[in-house]
XYZ file of C-alpha atoms in Angstrom:
528
model
C 0.263 -9.313 28.577
C -0.523 -12.634 27.548
C 2.420 -15.140 26.160
C 1.749 -17.455 22.661
C 3.868 -20.408 22.038
C 6.548 -18.078 18.503
C 7.002 -19.776 15.697
C 10.355 -17.781 15.467
C 11.920 -14.969 14.052
C 13.124 -16.555 11.065
C 11.642 -19.440 10.122
C 8.329 -18.763 7.691
C 7.029 -21.946 9.499
C 5.939 -24.197 8.097
C 2.072 -24.741 7.378
C 1.017 -26.944 9.054
C 2.023 -25.716 12.538
C 0.782 -22.277 11.454
C -2.521 -23.868 11.108
C -2.377 -25.408 13.930
C -1.795 -23.016 16.314
C -4.223 -20.555 14.777
C -6.924 -23.344 15.830
C -5.623 -24.104 19.072
C -5.949 -21.172 20.960
C -8.288 -18.398 21.280
C -6.984 -14.966 20.002
C -7.644 -11.590 21.617
C -8.104 -10.253 17.684
C -8.171 -12.293 13.896
C -7.788 -10.003 11.301
C -9.077 -10.610 8.411
C -7.097 -9.161 5.440
C -3.185 -8.450 5.168
C -2.675 -5.624 2.903
C -1.839 -2.009 4.454
C -4.381 -1.746 6.633
C -4.351 -5.665 7.921
C -1.151 -5.765 8.461
C -0.694 -1.929 9.899
C -2.909 -3.319 12.942
C -1.499 -6.267 13.305
C 1.470 -5.094 14.091
C 0.545 -2.068 16.548
C -1.583 -4.776 18.175
C 0.841 -7.229 19.128
C 3.596 -4.546 19.954
C 0.617 -4.337 22.309
C 0.646 -7.495 24.214
C -2.647 -8.660 22.531
C -2.983 -12.372 20.840
C -3.089 -11.543 17.034
C -3.841 -13.495 13.832
C -4.104 -12.481 10.791
C -5.270 -14.056 7.665
C -4.816 -13.158 3.899
C -7.092 -15.195 0.424
C -4.106 -14.078 -1.476
C -0.644 -12.888 -0.723
C -0.198 -10.513 1.913
C -0.548 -6.800 0.003
C -1.273 -9.039 -3.010
C -4.003 -7.334 -4.182
C -4.155 -3.471 -3.769
C -1.598 -2.672 -1.966
C 0.992 -3.689 -4.167
C -0.752 -1.945 -7.052
C 0.234 1.748 -6.033
C 2.577 4.448 -7.216
C 4.628 3.595 -3.888
C 5.054 6.758 -2.893
C 5.905 8.168 0.431
C 4.363 11.667 -0.134
C 2.427 14.271 1.530
C 0.251 14.448 -0.781
C 1.103 18.134 -2.440
C -2.804 18.383 -4.575
C -4.121 18.163 -1.198
C -3.272 21.460 0.127
C -5.247 22.671 -3.007
C -8.639 21.148 -1.203
C -7.226 23.071 1.647
C -6.196 20.518 3.933
C -3.586 21.953 5.270
C -3.466 19.205 8.154
C -3.828 16.828 6.744
C -0.774 17.524 4.878
C 1.264 17.994 7.548
C 0.967 15.256 9.153
C 1.345 12.798 6.121
C 4.824 14.101 6.521
C 5.080 13.285 9.877
C 4.761 9.926 9.518
C 6.535 10.078 5.776
C 9.902 12.105 8.192
C 9.259 8.833 10.636
C 9.369 6.106 8.124
C 12.294 7.228 5.855
C 13.835 8.304 9.015
C 13.117 5.667 12.400
C 10.935 2.927 10.592
C 12.109 1.960 7.506
C 15.021 4.500 6.265
C 16.239 1.307 4.320
C 13.287 0.832 1.911
C 12.414 4.784 2.048
C 14.088 6.641 -0.923
C 14.111 10.667 -0.655
C 13.558 11.436 -4.284
C 13.361 14.844 -5.936
C 10.360 15.438 -7.583
C 9.886 19.216 -10.901
C 5.830 19.768 -11.701
C 6.697 21.703 -14.617
C 4.589 24.905 -15.907
C 3.662 25.051 -19.847
C 2.521 28.420 -21.898
C -1.030 28.000 -21.541
C -1.206 25.206 -18.876
C -3.930 24.365 -15.586
C -1.250 26.189 -13.473
C 1.005 29.245 -13.428
C 4.328 29.444 -12.065
C 3.979 31.822 -9.446
C 1.267 29.483 -8.456
C 3.191 26.083 -8.572
C 6.249 28.089 -6.408
C 3.509 29.378 -3.598
C 2.080 25.597 -3.578
C 5.887 23.985 -2.666
C 6.976 26.510 -1.373
C 4.475 25.542 1.118
C 4.708 22.079 1.378
C 7.660 22.404 2.153
C 7.441 24.910 5.287
C 4.521 21.947 6.264
C 7.850 19.636 6.397
C 9.680 22.221 8.241
C 11.901 22.818 5.306
C 13.169 19.176 5.709
C 13.288 18.194 1.976
C 14.690 21.575 1.514
C 12.653 24.647 0.303
C 10.230 24.180 -2.584
C 10.847 26.291 -5.154
C 11.131 27.272 -9.178
C 13.646 26.451 -11.156
C 14.253 27.151 -15.144
C 13.561 24.360 -18.096
C 17.085 24.181 -18.955
C 17.957 22.797 -15.430
C 14.925 20.298 -15.091
C 15.873 19.589 -19.338
C 19.244 17.865 -17.340
C 17.924 15.847 -14.828
C 15.688 14.623 -16.160
C 16.797 14.801 -20.468
C 13.038 12.975 -21.307
C 11.733 15.928 -20.732
C 9.361 17.812 -22.863
C 10.695 21.318 -22.915
C 8.792 22.671 -26.125
C 6.268 26.034 -24.134
C 8.036 24.500 -21.041
C 7.869 27.890 -18.910
C 9.848 26.702 -15.572
C 9.233 24.097 -13.244
C 8.537 23.328 -9.552
C 10.576 21.479 -7.233
C 10.001 19.459 -4.043
C 10.575 16.386 -1.875
C 9.276 13.540 -1.388
C 10.195 9.913 -0.577
C 9.362 6.600 -2.747
C 9.095 2.924 -1.542
C 8.505 -0.552 -2.561
C 5.321 -1.118 -1.528
C 5.518 -5.174 -1.740
C 9.120 -4.667 0.417
C 7.438 -2.806 3.134
C 3.868 -5.186 3.721
C 6.633 -8.222 3.954
C 8.948 -6.151 5.704
C 5.473 -5.024 8.530
C 4.685 -8.884 8.454
C 7.147 -9.680 9.694
C 7.224 -7.439 12.163
C 3.825 -7.978 13.292
C 5.675 -12.057 13.682
C 8.700 -10.654 15.339
C 5.922 -9.347 18.211
C 3.954 -12.855 18.072
C 1.439 -12.370 15.383
C 0.968 -15.445 13.850
C 0.510 -15.078 9.663
C -1.368 -16.909 7.380
C -1.271 -15.936 3.684
C -3.269 -18.217 0.928
C -6.140 -19.440 3.375
C -9.138 -18.016 2.749
C -12.450 -17.437 5.049
C -15.307 -18.909 3.645
C -17.526 -18.013 6.339
C -17.788 -16.388 10.788
C -18.201 -18.066 13.556
C -20.276 -16.684 15.892
C -21.318 -17.132 19.849
C -24.659 -15.872 20.667
C -25.487 -13.599 18.023
C -21.586 -12.644 18.541
C -19.391 -12.659 15.379
C -16.282 -14.491 17.484
C -14.457 -16.191 14.423
C -13.947 -17.619 11.362
C -14.018 -20.852 8.824
C -11.026 -20.891 7.252
C -9.567 -22.874 3.922
C -6.125 -23.934 3.535
C -5.619 -23.290 -0.457
C -3.209 -24.477 -1.072
C -3.968 -27.778 0.463
C -7.513 -28.052 0.934
C -7.068 -28.185 4.444
C -10.276 -26.112 5.928
C -10.327 -24.843 9.610
C -11.266 -22.743 12.001
C -9.790 -19.493 13.791
C -11.649 -18.485 17.757
C -10.732 -14.681 18.752
C -12.560 -12.129 20.961
C -12.445 -9.454 18.568
C -13.228 -9.630 14.614
C -11.343 -7.177 12.201
C -12.695 -7.094 8.097
C -9.575 -5.191 6.617
C -10.206 -7.047 3.632
C -9.847 -4.329 1.139
C -12.729 -4.367 -2.535
C -13.909 -7.294 -0.936
C -14.826 -6.157 2.439
C -18.907 -6.071 1.797
C -18.927 -10.074 0.360
C -17.765 -9.974 4.908
C -19.681 -8.188 6.124
C -23.090 -9.808 3.962
C -21.101 -13.264 5.845
C -22.532 -11.363 9.444
C -25.600 -9.823 7.952
C -26.337 -11.115 4.590
C -29.099 -7.658 4.880
C -25.624 -4.901 5.665
C -25.880 -2.102 3.192
C -23.140 -1.429 0.634
C -20.818 0.360 2.327
C -18.066 1.278 -0.514
C -16.913 2.600 -4.172
C -14.202 1.621 -5.320
C -11.470 3.117 -7.788
C -9.587 2.067 -10.485
C -5.916 3.038 -11.081
C -3.756 1.655 -13.226
C -0.198 2.169 -13.804
C 2.553 1.481 -16.435
C 6.063 0.746 -16.263
C 8.701 1.268 -19.159
C 12.603 0.812 -19.755
C 14.184 4.452 -19.698
C 16.120 5.079 -22.578
C 17.653 7.794 -20.278
C 19.045 9.546 -16.701
C 16.072 9.966 -14.740
C 17.309 12.028 -12.080
C 14.058 13.726 -10.581
C 10.317 12.450 -11.010
C 7.816 14.383 -13.113
C 4.609 15.419 -11.498
C 2.354 16.261 -14.499
C -0.711 18.532 -13.643
C -3.278 16.868 -16.242
C -5.718 19.285 -15.252
C -7.202 21.714 -12.330
C -7.173 19.188 -9.740
C -5.526 16.187 -11.462
C -1.966 15.443 -11.779
C 0.038 12.663 -13.254
C 3.246 10.771 -12.070
C 6.403 9.752 -14.138
C 8.916 8.571 -11.346
C 11.857 6.833 -11.383
C 11.921 3.253 -10.056
C 13.505 0.082 -9.913
C 16.326 1.447 -12.762
C 12.525 2.079 -14.707
C 10.644 4.304 -15.046
C 7.252 3.939 -13.286
C 4.137 6.378 -14.823
C 0.057 6.814 -13.880
C -2.227 7.048 -12.676
C -5.858 6.726 -13.348
C -8.555 7.475 -10.898
C -11.961 5.401 -12.082
C -14.930 3.966 -10.816
C -15.111 0.368 -10.582
C -17.627 -1.897 -9.756
C -16.343 -5.182 -11.508
C -14.769 -8.057 -9.330
C -12.228 -7.330 -7.503
C -10.048 -9.906 -8.552
C -10.585 -9.169 -11.857
C -8.950 -5.792 -12.431
C -6.060 -5.016 -14.667
C -4.500 -2.541 -16.441
C -6.699 -2.439 -19.943
C -5.667 -0.789 -23.398
C -8.049 1.995 -22.844
C -5.667 2.747 -19.081
C -2.435 2.177 -21.167
C -3.458 4.151 -23.441
C -4.785 7.127 -21.653
C -1.900 7.029 -19.444
C 0.867 6.943 -21.877
C -0.946 10.200 -23.271
C -1.649 11.836 -20.011
C 2.247 11.115 -19.658
C 3.056 12.664 -23.145
C 1.734 16.161 -21.896
C 4.954 16.660 -20.560
C 7.776 13.653 -21.959
C 9.034 13.317 -25.413
C 7.346 10.579 -27.392
C 10.898 8.647 -28.039
C 10.319 7.669 -24.391
C 7.161 6.495 -24.727
C 7.461 3.920 -27.223
C 4.843 0.561 -26.348
C 8.285 -1.336 -26.748
C 9.378 -0.273 -24.091
C 6.579 -1.019 -21.539
C 7.903 -4.416 -19.444
C 5.402 -3.995 -17.471
C 1.323 -2.350 -16.209
C -1.144 -3.280 -13.100
C -4.027 -2.090 -11.672
C -5.109 -1.603 -7.581
C -8.503 -0.226 -6.526
C -8.948 2.358 -3.635
C -11.496 1.287 -1.127
C -13.668 4.763 -0.617
C -16.401 5.874 1.546
C -19.956 4.619 -0.574
C -21.996 7.531 -1.328
C -22.637 9.457 -4.740
C -20.085 11.812 -6.700
C -17.087 11.248 -8.638
C -14.485 8.653 -7.340
C -11.626 11.921 -7.979
C -13.254 13.911 -5.527
C -13.897 11.661 -2.934
C -12.888 11.618 0.354
C -9.315 9.146 0.434
C -9.811 7.994 4.621
C -9.908 5.547 6.753
C -13.852 4.844 8.316
C -14.035 2.316 11.029
C -17.766 0.740 11.460
C -19.176 -1.478 14.238
C -21.581 -4.164 11.981
C -24.391 -5.850 14.087
C -22.508 -8.873 14.793
C -20.087 -6.959 16.740
C -17.226 -7.403 13.949
C -15.180 -4.132 13.246
C -14.622 -3.374 9.301
C -12.784 -0.657 8.715
C -11.905 1.068 4.647
C -9.117 3.311 2.823
C -6.024 2.858 4.020
C -1.912 4.852 2.344
C 0.855 3.229 2.478
C 2.116 7.031 3.896
C 0.056 7.089 6.841
C -0.625 3.083 7.235
C 0.970 3.422 10.606
C -1.389 5.955 12.084
C -3.956 4.427 10.751
C -2.486 1.102 13.055
C -2.911 3.333 16.127
C -6.191 4.534 15.288
C -8.009 1.125 14.931
C -6.510 -0.437 17.489
C -7.226 2.564 19.927
C -11.773 1.715 18.426
C -10.944 -2.003 19.416
C -9.887 -0.675 22.990
C -13.380 0.992 23.080
C -15.042 -2.055 22.326
C -17.691 -2.784 24.786
C -17.552 -6.370 25.796
C -14.788 -7.559 25.071
C -12.213 -6.593 27.982
C -9.141 -5.716 24.845
C -8.333 -2.656 26.624
C -7.320 -4.601 30.049
C -4.957 -6.320 28.002
C -3.089 -4.100 26.082
C -0.016 -1.862 26.749
C 1.646 1.112 25.447
C 3.541 0.799 22.088
C 6.300 2.969 21.398
C 5.867 5.059 19.098
C 8.864 4.603 16.723
C 9.705 0.613 16.333
C 11.360 0.712 13.207
C 10.721 -2.289 10.677
C 13.120 -5.625 10.507
C 16.603 -4.335 8.095
C 17.190 -1.057 9.829
C 20.056 0.790 8.321
C 21.332 2.614 5.629
C 21.231 1.414 2.573
C 25.011 2.576 2.007
C 26.355 0.817 4.477
C 25.095 -2.122 3.657
C 26.220 -1.440 0.111
C 29.536 -1.022 1.286
C 30.051 -4.070 3.852
C 28.643 -6.354 1.942
C 31.139 -5.231 -0.996
C 34.434 -5.572 0.896
C 33.672 -8.098 3.942
C 33.892 -10.698 0.861
C 36.520 -13.227 1.025
C 38.829 -12.501 -1.754
C 37.993 -14.319 -5.602
C 34.010 -14.220 -3.904
C 33.361 -10.461 -4.245
C 29.668 -9.571 -4.940
C 28.738 -7.442 -7.541
C 28.169 -3.766 -7.203
C 24.246 -3.795 -8.133
C 23.752 -6.814 -6.352
C 25.105 -5.139 -3.454
C 22.968 -2.338 -3.818
C 19.968 -4.096 -5.029
C 19.498 -5.604 -1.631
C 20.591 -3.208 0.088
C 17.976 -1.182 -0.943
C 15.232 -3.730 -0.147
C 16.536 -6.254 3.102
C 18.457 -3.294 4.519
C 20.470 -5.978 7.126
C 19.177 -8.983 6.432
C 21.306 -9.006 3.770
C 24.242 -9.768 5.322
C 21.376 -13.035 5.861
C 21.547 -13.595 2.403
C 25.545 -12.867 1.825
C 25.727 -15.565 4.289
C 23.482 -17.901 2.058
C 25.144 -17.243 -0.978
C 28.874 -17.510 0.252
C 27.305 -21.710 1.583
C 25.532 -22.386 -1.486
C 27.407 -20.309 -4.926
C 24.701 -21.033 -6.700
C 22.851 -19.180 -4.893
C 24.133 -15.611 -6.090
C 23.445 -16.450 -9.633
C 20.536 -13.795 -10.587
C 17.619 -15.001 -11.460
C 17.416 -12.792 -15.090
C 20.578 -12.169 -16.536
C 19.192 -8.614 -17.353
C 18.027 -7.960 -13.739
C 19.757 -7.393 -10.412
C 17.634 -10.326 -8.592
C 19.547 -13.462 -7.061
C 18.325 -17.262 -6.552
C 19.332 -16.360 -2.690
C 16.111 -13.886 -2.534
C 13.788 -16.712 -3.703
C 14.937 -19.201 -1.514
C 14.932 -16.063 1.327
C 11.367 -15.400 0.906
C 10.467 -19.279 0.687
C 12.301 -19.338 4.066
C 11.229 -16.490 6.150
C 9.234 -14.467 3.848
C 5.707 -16.758 3.409
C 6.751 -17.005 -0.562
C 4.066 -19.965 -1.601
C 4.109 -19.267 -5.323
C 5.242 -17.973 -8.220
C 4.046 -14.204 -8.043
C 4.998 -14.003 -4.874
C 8.722 -14.924 -5.396
C 8.471 -12.854 -8.944
C 6.232 -10.013 -8.019
C 6.186 -9.354 -4.659
C 9.096 -10.632 -2.606
C 12.030 -9.843 -6.140
C 11.403 -6.867 -9.249
C 11.612 -9.576 -11.963
C 7.998 -8.604 -12.561
C 8.370 -5.072 -12.996
C 11.238 -5.539 -15.342
C 8.990 -7.685 -17.439
C 12.168 -10.420 -16.924
C 9.167 -13.057 -15.367
C 9.662 -14.875 -18.687
C 7.937 -18.543 -18.808
C 11.371 -20.546 -18.766
C 12.061 -18.684 -15.584
C 8.703 -19.348 -13.943
C 9.494 -23.188 -14.346
C 12.309 -23.132 -12.725
C 10.650 -20.924 -9.887
C 7.879 -23.266 -9.291
C 10.623 -26.395 -9.480
C 12.434 -24.874 -6.927
C 9.705 -23.558 -4.937
C 8.316 -27.510 -4.891
C 11.751 -28.862 -3.720
C 12.063 -25.799 -1.103
C 8.073 -25.508 0.398
C 7.205 -28.279 2.774
C 4.884 -30.442 2.421
C 1.416 -29.901 3.006
């Protein structure tokens, strides 16, 4: 097993120091791309003892990986295609995430599937479906069953009850994808990985026709440097073919892209369950209580534009609101309630056919220069995908990686692992008289940082100004901004507002807030 200089688990390194580390050693594995796939493999490979480097042209999980439906789920609709084994595997991973790996970030949630008169599914069929679904998770989230329209209306007052015959009920989980990504990067660094965001690969390095590294440019400073590696993994998501073309100008396209858009709205009433709304025989739309708001979506349509330009268009918003209106009262879908809309790109295997019918699978290919490219992943099974890809890396001939890899434990928790309720309680009671934390802020920190919340509480004790809210209408506080810069690689206002805190999704990243964040970053970030 190699030993490498580490930057300390508790501190985001000065970028210059990181660039120096990246350019001064030969790594076993260079991962290009820090989304779901890149971070999963970085964490897994670092645990196995490999020397791992990871760079991303933007922020970690800055594109599609922070534009998901925020679900950790077995995939109820996969049962329709007969994918029973896949659903069972998904349930197993979901259970591990929610109990052992990240109970501070992954929360249980009840789901209702409304059955309307004349709708695409009958109550008996859906009842049988949710029963099988819960059976595949060994009934650990209760037994899937059918409930009355009256009970559903009490839990979700926004639910349309006209023509509502009943609801099928099942249990799943949700999470904040950006926070899970940041904690996974942190876990990878704790295991010895060296990482840098806002670092774009401008070209690949070759030795005797084999890819043996990359030429990288720090987008924040303009500094250029190289990274050498025994093996390079292309985990760039929608940009996977762009990088494959650097390896081989004649490489044929390997993927197609499908756009999924979402809309976030303020809620006008309690939402004590999520809705899985059948649109037709195959597609569903979700209405999910999330971060004190309601998340609606998603769409599924082929996308052929520049991945960097993907966004939720007016047509996407119209479609999402229209589909939500199948089951939600109009006054809860008022456009004035929208705080945010966003879109991401699913990476699907290339080939003809509808994107909605394309397989959601992870594909690993080897290019003529020996670079491995991996495409297609989902949060629910990201740890499993990390293991599968690592196993493939171990078997690439000529690299000798297998000899340097040790067995990794089945379950390693993410940093901060704890019961959020216990953390919130301690944040409230372990305070000096007169320094009581707002219960809303305590709860918010507990469910986004777990035990790392105590680090933020200490920062607020040392500098009470960090206890001030970023915006008076949200629970995020300035200690989170300082923590994001010092420990979570945040370097831009977007990193902070959209991915390290919940300010953007709540519609609270006003020009004034952005200006304050920019001024803070200018004083806090180490100069290049």
